[in-house]
């Protein structure tokens, strides 16, 4: 099997391909940089929300466990003061 | 003990043979690939830029004067495939630039664990 000779591709097509490739690399890199920069502020805002939510959940869990322990104590017959 | 030593020697020779096999299989194929890529995939040189400029002018003139309506369907299909190929090249460049295959890996953003 003899392979055909390499074909001469028109320079316009090659120019289009390589321009698209290089501009794609630039676009991807610059978009990655801008999105990472935006994410810093979003994370700062979300960290505050997360801190508030964790504090609330901790409070609710402690309150629920306190109620449970009091109910258990009543069942077990521990003298209530 | 002697069997273990024999097995270890066998593993080394088998690895070497595998590497040699990979090399002997891939070298001629890589050479044919390079033979075609050198001509077909190379970037346009400075001396070919006038042809590029002429091609762009042809496209603009045909869009302005309405010559594009006189293209055959086959030609227009080929042109559409070429444009699609350029868009694929742009996407490939974007994958290289964002250093990830699918989506941008932003540190700190939410990633749902599958």
XYZ file of N, CA, C and O in Angstrom:
780
model
N 0.854 -1.186 0.000
C 0.000 0.000 0.000
C 0.887 1.231 0.000
O 1.612 1.476 0.943
N 0.851 2.018 -1.073
C 1.677 3.222 -1.120
C 0.785 4.399 -0.752
O -0.283 4.599 -1.325
N 1.265 5.174 0.222
C 0.463 6.302 0.688
C 0.578 7.453 -0.297
O 1.620 7.643 -0.925
N -0.495 8.254 -0.455
C -0.409 9.375 -1.391
C 0.548 10.442 -0.867
O 0.895 10.478 0.307
N 0.941 11.366 -1.772
C 1.852 12.434 -1.382
C 1.114 13.399 -0.458
O -0.101 13.553 -0.563
N 1.847 14.065 0.434
C 1.183 15.040 1.302
C 0.585 16.176 0.483
O 1.158 16.630 -0.495
N -0.610 16.605 0.900
C -1.366 17.573 0.095
C -1.008 18.988 0.538
O -0.833 19.252 1.720
N -0.939 19.894 -0.416
C -0.661 21.291 -0.100
C -1.974 21.961 0.306
O -2.866 22.134 -0.518
N -2.049 22.334 1.570
C -3.275 22.981 2.060
C -3.128 24.488 1.812
O -2.063 25.050 2.000
N -4.246 25.116 1.402
C -4.183 26.546 1.093
C -3.762 27.331 2.331
O -4.172 27.006 3.445
N -2.932 28.361 2.163
C -2.442 29.108 3.324
C -3.557 29.797 4.091
O -3.445 29.977 5.317
N -4.641 30.144 3.405
C -5.743 30.783 4.119
C -6.332 29.842 5.154
O -6.587 30.216 6.304
N -6.500 28.560 4.766
C -7.074 27.592 5.700
C -6.135 27.376 6.875
O -6.541 27.331 8.042
N -4.823 27.271 6.574
C -3.857 27.052 7.652
C -3.816 28.254 8.580
O -3.715 28.121 9.807
N -3.891 29.457 7.978
C -3.918 30.674 8.786
C -5.139 30.678 9.705
O -5.028 30.986 10.908
N -6.299 30.300 9.137
C -7.515 30.264 9.951
C -7.393 29.295 11.107
O -7.756 29.590 12.249
N -6.863 28.079 10.820
C -6.734 27.071 11.877
C -5.830 27.540 12.990
O -6.157 27.454 14.176
N -4.635 28.044 12.616
C -3.664 28.405 13.640
C -4.123 29.638 14.410
O -3.901 29.739 15.620
N -4.760 30.599 13.707
C -5.294 31.761 14.436
C -6.340 31.317 15.444
O -6.345 31.788 16.590
N -7.220 30.390 15.016
C -8.256 29.910 15.933
C -7.622 29.216 17.122
O -8.036 29.427 18.276
N -6.590 28.388 16.868
C -5.958 27.658 17.967
C -5.344 28.610 18.981
O -5.579 28.521 20.194
N -4.555 29.585 18.480
C -3.851 30.474 19.401
C -4.832 31.375 20.127
O -4.711 31.612 21.347
N -5.852 31.873 19.393
C -6.820 32.727 20.079
C -7.626 31.912 21.092
O -8.026 32.440 22.130
N -7.833 30.614 20.822
C -8.514 29.780 21.806
C -7.705 29.626 23.068
O -8.240 29.687 24.187
N -6.395 29.427 22.925
C -5.533 29.303 24.097
C -5.606 30.582 24.924
O -5.765 30.563 26.155
N -5.505 31.748 24.234
C -5.535 33.027 24.950
C -6.879 33.203 25.646
O -6.946 33.619 26.819
N -7.974 32.863 24.933
C -9.312 33.016 25.514
C -9.464 32.142 26.750
O -9.947 32.594 27.798
N -9.043 30.851 26.650
C -9.185 29.950 27.792
C -8.395 30.426 28.992
O -8.884 30.442 30.124
N -7.143 30.827 28.757
C -6.301 31.250 29.874
C -6.850 32.513 30.525
O -6.907 32.616 31.763
N -7.280 33.495 29.704
C -7.743 34.751 30.291
C -9.067 34.543 31.029
O -9.305 35.141 32.088
N -9.944 33.648 30.489
C -11.209 33.411 31.180
C -10.973 32.697 32.503
O -11.625 32.991 33.511
N -10.011 31.752 32.509
C -9.687 31.064 33.766
C -9.217 32.062 34.809
O -9.637 32.017 35.979
N -8.366 33.009 34.373
C -7.841 33.984 35.325
C -8.962 34.868 35.863
O -9.051 35.139 37.066
N -9.863 35.331 34.972
C -10.909 36.243 35.443
C -11.895 35.513 36.348
O -12.368 36.072 37.342
N -12.199 34.243 36.038
C -13.144 33.512 36.886
C -12.545 33.227 38.257
O -13.238 33.290 39.277
N -11.222 32.897 38.300
C -10.586 32.669 39.605
C -10.618 33.933 40.434
O -10.844 33.886 41.646
N -10.407 35.102 39.780
C -10.426 36.354 40.531
C -11.815 36.624 41.077
O -11.966 37.077 42.214
N -12.868 36.363 40.263
C -14.234 36.602 40.755
C -14.567 35.665 41.901
O -15.309 36.018 42.817
N -14.024 34.429 41.858
C -14.405 33.425 42.842
C -13.920 33.802 44.226
O -14.524 33.400 45.224
N -12.830 34.595 44.317
C -12.308 34.978 45.635
C -13.365 35.753 46.405
O -13.643 35.459 47.580
N -14.007 36.744 45.755
C -15.037 37.524 46.454
C -16.243 36.672 46.802
O -16.826 36.790 47.886
N -16.633 35.786 45.844
C -17.799 34.934 46.102
C -17.523 34.045 47.304
O -18.392 33.836 48.161
N -16.296 33.499 47.396
C -15.971 32.613 48.510
C -15.973 33.375 49.827
O -16.401 32.826 50.862
N -15.499 34.641 49.805
C -15.517 35.430 51.043
C -16.957 35.586 51.526
O -17.256 35.370 52.707
N -17.872 35.922 50.607
C -19.274 36.089 50.979
C -19.857 34.783 51.477
O -20.558 34.720 52.491
N -19.526 33.676 50.786
C -20.117 32.387 51.165
C -19.523 31.872 52.457
O -20.186 31.140 53.191
N -18.273 32.229 52.759
C -17.697 31.802 54.033
C -18.449 32.419 55.194
O -18.670 31.758 56.221
N -18.868 33.713 55.039
C -19.665 34.315 56.111
C -20.978 33.574 56.289
O -21.407 33.267 57.407
N -21.628 33.271 55.137
C -22.915 32.556 55.226
C -22.706 31.204 55.888
O -23.502 30.766 56.735
N -21.598 30.514 55.520
C -21.344 29.196 56.086
C -21.107 29.285 57.579
O -21.576 28.427 58.336
N -20.381 30.330 58.019
C -20.112 30.466 59.457
C -21.422 30.650 60.214
O -21.646 30.001 61.255
N -22.313 31.526 59.672
C -23.596 31.756 60.348
C -24.414 30.479 60.395
O -25.019 30.120 61.413
N -24.404 29.725 59.245
C -25.211 28.503 59.196
C -24.680 27.458 60.157
O -25.438 26.780 60.846
N -23.337 27.333 60.255
C -22.776 26.340 61.172
C -23.093 26.686 62.609
O -23.402 25.797 63.419
N -23.025 27.983 62.919
C -23.352 28.381 64.299
C -24.806 28.064 64.610
O -25.130 27.538 65.695
N -25.692 28.344 63.641
C -27.114 28.072 63.877
C -27.356 26.586 64.075
O -28.087 26.154 64.960
N -26.728 25.748 63.201
C -26.928 24.307 63.308
C -26.408 23.792 64.640
O -27.015 22.913 65.274
N -25.258 24.341 65.097
C -24.689 23.891 66.372
C -25.646 24.220 67.502
O -25.919 23.383 68.375
N -26.202 25.459 67.458
C -27.141 25.843 68.517
C -28.336 24.915 68.538
O -28.766 24.431 69.587
N -28.892 24.626 67.332
C -30.093 23.787 67.272
C -29.782 22.384 67.747
O -30.584 21.765 68.462
N -28.585 21.856 67.373
C -28.244 20.502 67.798
C -28.116 20.431 69.299
O -28.598 19.468 69.930
N -27.476 21.457 69.899
C -27.309 21.407 71.355
C -28.657 21.506 72.047
O -28.921 20.812 73.041
N -29.534 22.379 71.490
C -30.853 22.503 72.113
C -31.619 21.195 72.026
O -32.226 20.734 72.998
N -31.577 20.543 70.843
C -32.286 19.275 70.685
C -31.735 18.208 71.611
O -32.494 17.424 72.198
N -30.399 18.148 71.740
C -29.836 17.102 72.596
C -30.199 17.378 74.056
O -30.432 16.434 74.829
N -30.257 18.656 74.425
C -30.668 18.980 75.803
C -32.099 18.505 76.059
O -32.387 17.871 77.087
N -33.000 18.772 75.103
C -34.391 18.322 75.258
C -34.451 16.805 75.365
O -35.173 16.235 76.198
N -33.647 16.110 74.507
C -33.647 14.640 74.545
C -33.177 14.121 75.891
O -33.771 13.180 76.454
N -32.069 14.711 76.408
C -31.527 14.223 77.665
C -32.532 14.428 78.784
O -32.679 13.553 79.674
N -33.287 15.536 78.769
C -34.285 15.769 79.811
C -35.400 14.744 79.719
O -35.847 14.189 80.731
N -35.814 14.429 78.474
C -36.863 13.403 78.314
C -36.370 12.051 78.796
O -37.095 11.309 79.464
N -35.116 11.693 78.460
C -34.530 10.427 78.908
C -34.469 10.370 80.429
O -34.761 9.327 81.036
N -34.066 11.494 81.036
C -33.952 11.522 82.490
C -35.312 11.282 83.122
O -35.442 10.539 84.097
N -36.364 11.892 82.515
C -37.708 11.680 83.065
C -38.089 10.217 82.965
O -38.652 9.623 83.899
N -37.768 9.564 81.783
C -38.088 8.149 81.604
C -37.346 7.297 82.610
O -37.880 6.323 83.154
N -36.051 7.648 82.837
C -35.218 6.806 83.695
C -35.534 7.020 85.162
O -35.031 6.282 86.008
N -36.349 8.016 85.464
C -36.768 8.193 86.848
C -35.798 9.004 87.672
O -35.782 8.908 88.892
N -34.919 9.744 86.990
C -34.001 10.591 87.744
C -34.819 11.714 88.389
O -35.653 12.333 87.724
N -34.600 11.970 89.649
C -35.434 13.001 90.299
C -35.186 14.360 89.662
O -34.047 14.828 89.545
N -36.268 15.000 89.218
C -36.159 16.310 88.579
C -36.084 17.372 89.661
O -36.787 17.296 90.659
N -35.212 18.346 89.448
C -35.090 19.409 90.439
C -35.877 20.629 89.991
O -36.131 20.850 88.824
N 13.072 -19.241 46.615
C 14.068 -18.148 46.524
C 14.625 -18.078 45.111
O 14.654 -17.031 44.491
N 15.057 -19.259 44.619
C 15.615 -19.262 43.257
C 14.505 -18.973 42.262
O 14.702 -18.261 41.280
N 13.309 -19.492 42.556
C 12.176 -19.235 41.648
C 11.810 -17.753 41.638
O 11.488 -17.186 40.611
N 11.896 -17.128 42.863
C 11.555 -15.697 42.932
C 12.559 -14.873 42.130
O 12.198 -13.941 41.409
N 13.874 -15.256 42.253
C 14.892 -14.517 41.503
C 14.652 -14.675 40.004
O 14.755 -13.742 39.220
N 14.270 -15.892 39.612
C 14.040 -16.147 38.189
C 12.859 -15.319 37.695
O 12.891 -14.730 36.628
N 11.792 -15.266 38.555
C 10.617 -14.482 38.166
C 10.972 -12.998 38.054
O 10.506 -12.305 37.160
N 11.824 -12.480 38.987
C 12.178 -11.057 38.939
C 12.965 -10.759 37.665
O 12.744 -9.760 36.996
N 13.913 -11.656 37.315
C 14.655 -11.461 36.079
C 13.717 -11.477 34.884
O 13.845 -10.679 33.956
N 12.759 -12.379 34.909
C 11.808 -12.463 33.807
C 11.038 -11.163 33.656
O 10.773 -10.714 32.551
N 10.659 -10.540 34.777
C 9.883 -9.300 34.712
C 10.693 -8.190 34.062
O 10.203 -7.458 33.208
N 12.002 -8.101 34.428
C 12.832 -7.025 33.859
C 12.964 -7.190 32.350
O 12.793 -6.248 31.579
N 13.259 -8.457 31.930
C 13.422 -8.660 30.485
C 12.102 -8.413 29.767
O 12.072 -7.890 28.652
N 10.983 -8.756 30.435
C 9.692 -8.546 29.775
C 9.410 -7.056 29.618
O 8.871 -6.606 28.591
N 9.787 -6.256 30.654
C 9.584 -4.802 30.543
C 10.419 -4.234 29.408
O 9.955 -3.409 28.611
N 11.688 -4.692 29.321
C 12.564 -4.179 28.257
C 11.996 -4.543 26.899
O 11.987 -3.732 25.962
N 11.517 -5.805 26.790
C 10.949 -6.222 25.504
C 9.717 -5.403 25.158
O 9.485 -5.052 23.990
N 8.902 -5.083 26.187
C 7.712 -4.263 25.915
C 8.121 -2.880 25.404
O 7.543 -2.359 24.444
N 9.121 -2.277 26.065
C 9.563 -0.946 25.622
C 10.085 -1.008 24.193
O 9.799 -0.131 23.356
N 10.863 -2.063 23.908
C 11.396 -2.186 22.539
C 10.253 -2.362 21.538
O 10.288 -1.808 20.430
N 9.253 -3.167 21.935
C 8.128 -3.384 21.031
C 7.380 -2.092 20.748
O 6.997 -1.812 19.607
N 7.149 -1.293 21.826
C 6.462 -0.020 21.640
C 7.251 0.861 20.689
O 6.703 1.499 19.772
N 8.579 0.900 20.895
C 9.406 1.774 20.061
C 9.362 1.330 18.608
O 9.179 2.137 17.697
N 9.497 -0.008 18.382
C 9.552 -0.471 16.995
C 8.202 -0.320 16.311
O 8.136 -0.171 15.097
N 7.092 -0.358 17.095
C 5.766 -0.190 16.478
C 5.499 1.261 16.147
O 4.946 1.585 15.093
N 5.897 2.145 17.072
C 5.449 3.536 16.927
C 6.359 4.350 16.027
O 5.904 5.312 15.398
N 7.651 4.008 15.938
C 8.569 4.893 15.202
C 8.185 5.066 13.737
O 8.086 6.201 13.268
N 7.947 3.972 12.964
C 7.589 4.235 11.564
C 6.268 4.981 11.427
O 6.109 5.823 10.537
N 5.291 4.689 12.313
C 4.009 5.382 12.206
C 4.149 6.860 12.548
O 3.549 7.721 11.905
N 4.960 7.153 13.590
C 5.194 8.564 13.910
C 5.912 9.261 12.762
O 5.686 10.431 12.476
N 6.797 8.502 12.067
C 7.514 9.121 10.951
C 6.569 9.468 9.812
O 6.673 10.545 9.215
N 5.617 8.558 9.499
C 4.659 8.896 8.442
C 3.786 10.056 8.869
O 3.473 10.946 8.059
N 3.381 10.067 10.158
C 2.576 11.200 10.631
C 3.338 12.516 10.464
O 2.803 13.520 9.991
N 4.630 12.491 10.838
C 5.421 13.723 10.733
C 5.604 14.125 9.282
O 5.609 15.306 8.938
N 5.725 13.120 8.388
C 5.906 13.431 6.967
C 4.707 14.203 6.433
O 4.863 15.141 5.643
N 3.494 13.831 6.875
C 2.302 14.544 6.404
C 2.092 15.843 7.157
O 1.693 16.855 6.577
N 2.377 15.811 8.484
C 2.113 17.010 9.278
C 3.033 18.145 8.867
O 2.646 19.313 8.911
N 4.278 17.803 8.455
C 5.226 18.839 8.054
C 4.680 19.676 6.908
O 4.964 20.862 6.805
N 3.895 19.058 6.015
C 3.394 19.779 4.850
C 1.993 20.317 5.099
O 1.674 21.446 4.724
N 1.141 19.488 5.754
C -0.276 19.850 5.781
C -0.642 20.709 6.979
O -1.552 21.514 6.887
N 0.049 20.506 8.117
C -0.401 21.185 9.340
C 0.490 22.364 9.716
O 0.290 22.961 10.763
N 1.506 22.682 8.882
C 2.428 23.729 9.329
C 1.717 25.083 9.297
O 0.804 25.314 8.494
N 2.131 26.005 10.159
C 1.546 27.346 10.124
C 2.001 28.092 8.883
O 3.057 27.799 8.335
N 1.203 29.066 8.416
C 1.592 29.788 7.192
C 2.806 30.670 7.449
O 2.889 31.376 8.449
N 3.766 30.640 6.543
C 4.973 31.450 6.692
C 4.686 32.876 6.223
O 3.646 33.178 5.645
N 5.671 33.752 6.502
C 5.488 35.165 6.156
C 5.324 35.351 4.659
O 4.624 36.245 4.188
N 6.007 34.479 3.864
C 5.945 34.656 2.416
C 4.577 34.294 1.876
O 4.240 34.653 0.747
N 3.767 33.536 2.674
C 2.437 33.154 2.190
C 1.366 34.123 2.622
O 0.199 33.928 2.286
N 1.740 35.145 3.383
C 0.742 36.083 3.878
C -0.001 36.833 2.779
O -1.199 37.093 2.933
N 0.656 37.211 1.657
C -0.121 37.868 0.583
C -1.261 37.000 0.066
O -2.352 37.499 -0.208
N -1.018 35.678 -0.039
C -2.097 34.801 -0.481
C -3.242 34.801 0.527
O -4.420 34.772 0.159
N -2.867 34.834 1.828
C -3.897 34.863 2.871
C -4.724 36.135 2.726
O -5.966 36.107 2.780
N -4.028 37.266 2.543
C -4.733 38.537 2.394
C -5.664 38.494 1.194
O -6.806 38.953 1.243
N -5.150 37.891 0.084
C -5.965 37.803 -1.134
C -7.200 36.952 -0.890
O -8.308 37.305 -1.319
N -7.025 35.840 -0.167
C -8.162 34.971 0.137
C -9.221 35.704 0.943
O -10.425 35.598 0.672
N -8.782 36.463 1.965
C -9.736 37.200 2.793
C -10.469 38.239 1.934
O -11.687 38.431 2.056
N -9.705 38.914 1.039
C -10.357 39.899 0.168
C -11.396 39.249 -0.724
O -12.473 39.806 -0.952
N -11.055 38.037 -1.248
C -12.024 37.325 -2.090
C -13.315 37.068 -1.336
O -14.414 37.238 -1.873
N -13.165 36.637 -0.070
C -14.365 36.343 0.716
C -15.193 37.606 0.906
O -16.423 37.620 0.733
N -14.503 38.726 1.254
C -15.241 39.969 1.517
C -15.935 40.438 0.249
O -17.103 40.852 0.264
N -15.216 40.369 -0.891
C -15.800 40.847 -2.165
C -16.993 39.991 -2.536
O -18.039 40.504 -2.948
N -16.856 38.665 -2.385
C -17.975 37.806 -2.769
C -19.163 38.017 -1.848
O -20.320 37.880 -2.266
N -18.906 38.359 -0.559
C -20.037 38.626 0.334
C -20.717 39.929 -0.051
O -21.943 40.054 0.029
N -19.888 40.933 -0.497
C -20.455 42.240 -0.824
C -21.240 42.187 -2.129
O -22.339 42.708 -2.234
N -20.637 41.558 -3.175
C -21.270 41.627 -4.495
C -22.350 40.565 -4.677
O -23.079 40.601 -5.648
N -22.458 39.605 -3.773
C -23.461 38.562 -3.938
C -22.969 37.394 -4.755
O -23.763 36.580 -5.224
N -21.645 37.284 -4.910
C -21.100 36.162 -5.696
C -21.268 34.844 -4.937
O -21.202 33.772 -5.522
N -21.477 34.945 -3.584
C -21.588 33.717 -2.815
C -22.839 32.942 -3.159
O -22.940 31.755 -2.916
N -23.824 33.613 -3.794
C -25.044 32.890 -4.172
C -24.785 31.980 -5.360
O -25.597 31.114 -5.664
N -23.645 32.193 -6.065
C -23.393 31.391 -7.258
C -22.511 30.191 -6.953
O -22.064 29.509 -7.847
N -22.215 29.938 -5.651
C -21.419 28.763 -5.300
C -22.262 27.510 -5.462
O -23.465 27.519 -5.214
N -21.583 26.418 -5.863
C -22.307 25.148 -5.899
C -22.529 24.656 -4.471
O -21.855 25.075 -3.534
N -23.503 23.735 -4.323
C -23.820 23.200 -2.990
C -22.606 22.466 -2.426
O -22.267 22.564 -1.243
N -21.902 21.737 -3.315
C -20.749 20.977 -2.841
C -19.688 21.919 -2.275
O -19.103 21.686 -1.217
N -19.438 23.029 -3.019
C -18.430 23.971 -2.542
C -18.828 24.576 -1.207
O -18.006 24.751 -0.301
N -20.133 24.934 -1.110
C -20.565 25.572 0.141
C -20.489 24.588 1.302
O -20.158 24.975 2.425
N -20.764 23.300 1.029
C -20.624 22.308 2.094
C -19.183 22.210 2.554
O -18.882 22.158 3.763
N -18.259 22.192 1.570
C -16.846 22.096 1.936
C -16.433 23.307 2.767
O -15.724 23.197 3.782
N -16.901 24.511 2.359
C -16.558 25.715 3.119
C -17.105 25.642 4.531
O -16.437 26.057 5.491
N -18.340 25.110 4.674
C -18.919 25.008 6.019
C -18.099 24.064 6.892
O -17.859 24.334 8.068
N -17.636 22.952 6.284
C -16.843 21.999 7.077
C -15.532 22.642 7.499
O -15.046 22.429 8.618
N -14.947 23.463 6.608
C -13.692 24.124 6.960
C -13.917 25.096 8.114
O -13.105 25.175 9.058
N -15.032 25.845 8.062
C -15.323 26.778 9.165
C -15.510 26.004 10.458
O -15.005 26.393 11.524
N -16.248 24.863 10.392
C -16.431 24.033 11.582
C -15.088 23.583 12.134
O -14.867 23.552 13.348
N -14.172 23.232 11.226
C -12.862 22.782 11.675
C -12.123 23.890 12.415
O -11.446 23.640 13.423
N -12.259 25.136 11.924
C -11.624 26.250 12.626
C -12.233 26.427 14.014
O -11.524 26.706 14.992
N -13.577 26.242 14.120
C -14.225 26.353 15.436
C -13.709 25.250 16.356
O -13.464 25.459 17.556
N -13.503 24.026 15.798
C -12.957 22.948 16.625
C -11.562 23.303 17.101
O -11.187 23.015 18.243
N -10.746 23.919 16.206
C -9.404 24.331 16.618
C -9.483 25.337 17.752
O -8.685 25.282 18.704
N -10.456 26.262 17.692
C -10.612 27.233 18.779
C -10.942 26.521 20.084
O -10.382 26.836 21.148
N -11.861 25.539 20.009
C -12.221 24.797 21.227
C -11.020 24.029 21.775
O -10.799 23.985 22.999
N -10.233 23.439 20.855
C -9.027 22.733 21.302
C -8.067 23.687 22.000
O -7.504 23.373 23.056
N -7.892 24.898 21.424
C -7.041 25.889 22.068
C -7.579 26.290 23.425
O -6.816 26.466 24.387
N -8.929 26.401 23.537
C -9.502 26.769 24.828
C -9.239 25.681 25.859
O -8.935 25.969 27.026
N -9.337 24.404 25.450
C -9.042 23.307 26.376
C -7.611 23.410 26.864
O -7.308 23.218 28.049
N -6.681 23.739 25.936
C -5.286 23.862 26.331
C -5.110 25.037 27.282
O -4.384 24.956 28.276
N -5.813 26.151 27.007
C -5.612 27.351 27.806
C -6.194 27.220 29.192
O -5.616 27.733 30.158
N -7.358 26.534 29.325
C -7.933 26.418 30.653
C -7.399 25.202 31.381
O -7.768 24.958 32.523
N -6.546 24.402 30.738
C -5.849 23.282 31.368
C -6.811 22.273 31.979
O -6.548 21.714 33.028
N -7.984 22.106 31.380
C -8.906 21.079 31.853
C -9.726 20.640 30.664
O -9.969 21.426 29.752
N -10.162 19.384 30.676
C -10.875 18.874 29.510
C -12.287 19.424 29.447
O -12.723 19.951 28.418
N -13.019 19.319 30.568
C -14.407 19.787 30.596
C -14.525 20.805 31.712
O -14.297 20.481 32.868
N -14.837 22.021 31.411
C -15.119 23.012 32.431
C -13.856 23.591 33.040
O -12.777 23.029 32.967
N -14.011 24.740 33.686
C -12.899 25.441 34.279
C -12.736 24.993 35.723
O -13.689 25.029 36.495
N -11.519 24.592 36.128
C -11.264 24.175 37.502
C -10.900 25.396 38.323
O -9.743 25.796 38.410
N -11.925 26.031 38.937
C -11.691 27.217 39.757
C -11.429 26.746 41.171
O -12.246 26.019 41.740
N -10.303 27.132 41.795
C -10.062 26.712 43.175
C -11.061 27.364 44.098
O -11.225 28.577 44.105
N -11.750 26.542 44.890
C -12.699 27.078 45.866
C -14.131 26.994 45.416
O -15.033 27.121 46.230
N -14.381 26.785 44.131
C -15.765 26.714 43.677
C -16.371 25.372 44.058
O -15.673 24.437 44.438
N -17.707 25.260 43.945
C -18.414 24.066 44.375
C -18.285 22.979 43.326
O -18.582 23.194 42.161
N -17.841 21.813 43.715
C -17.799 20.662 42.821
C -18.645 19.558 43.438
O -18.242 19.006 44.459
N -19.795 19.210 42.897
C -20.606 18.138 43.489
C -19.860 16.824 43.350
O -19.426 16.458 42.268
N -19.696 16.108 44.457
C -18.964 14.851 44.402
C -19.886 13.785 43.875
O -20.990 13.593 44.370
N -19.445 13.081 42.824
C -20.317 12.087 42.188
C -20.299 10.784 42.961
O -19.343 10.492 43.659
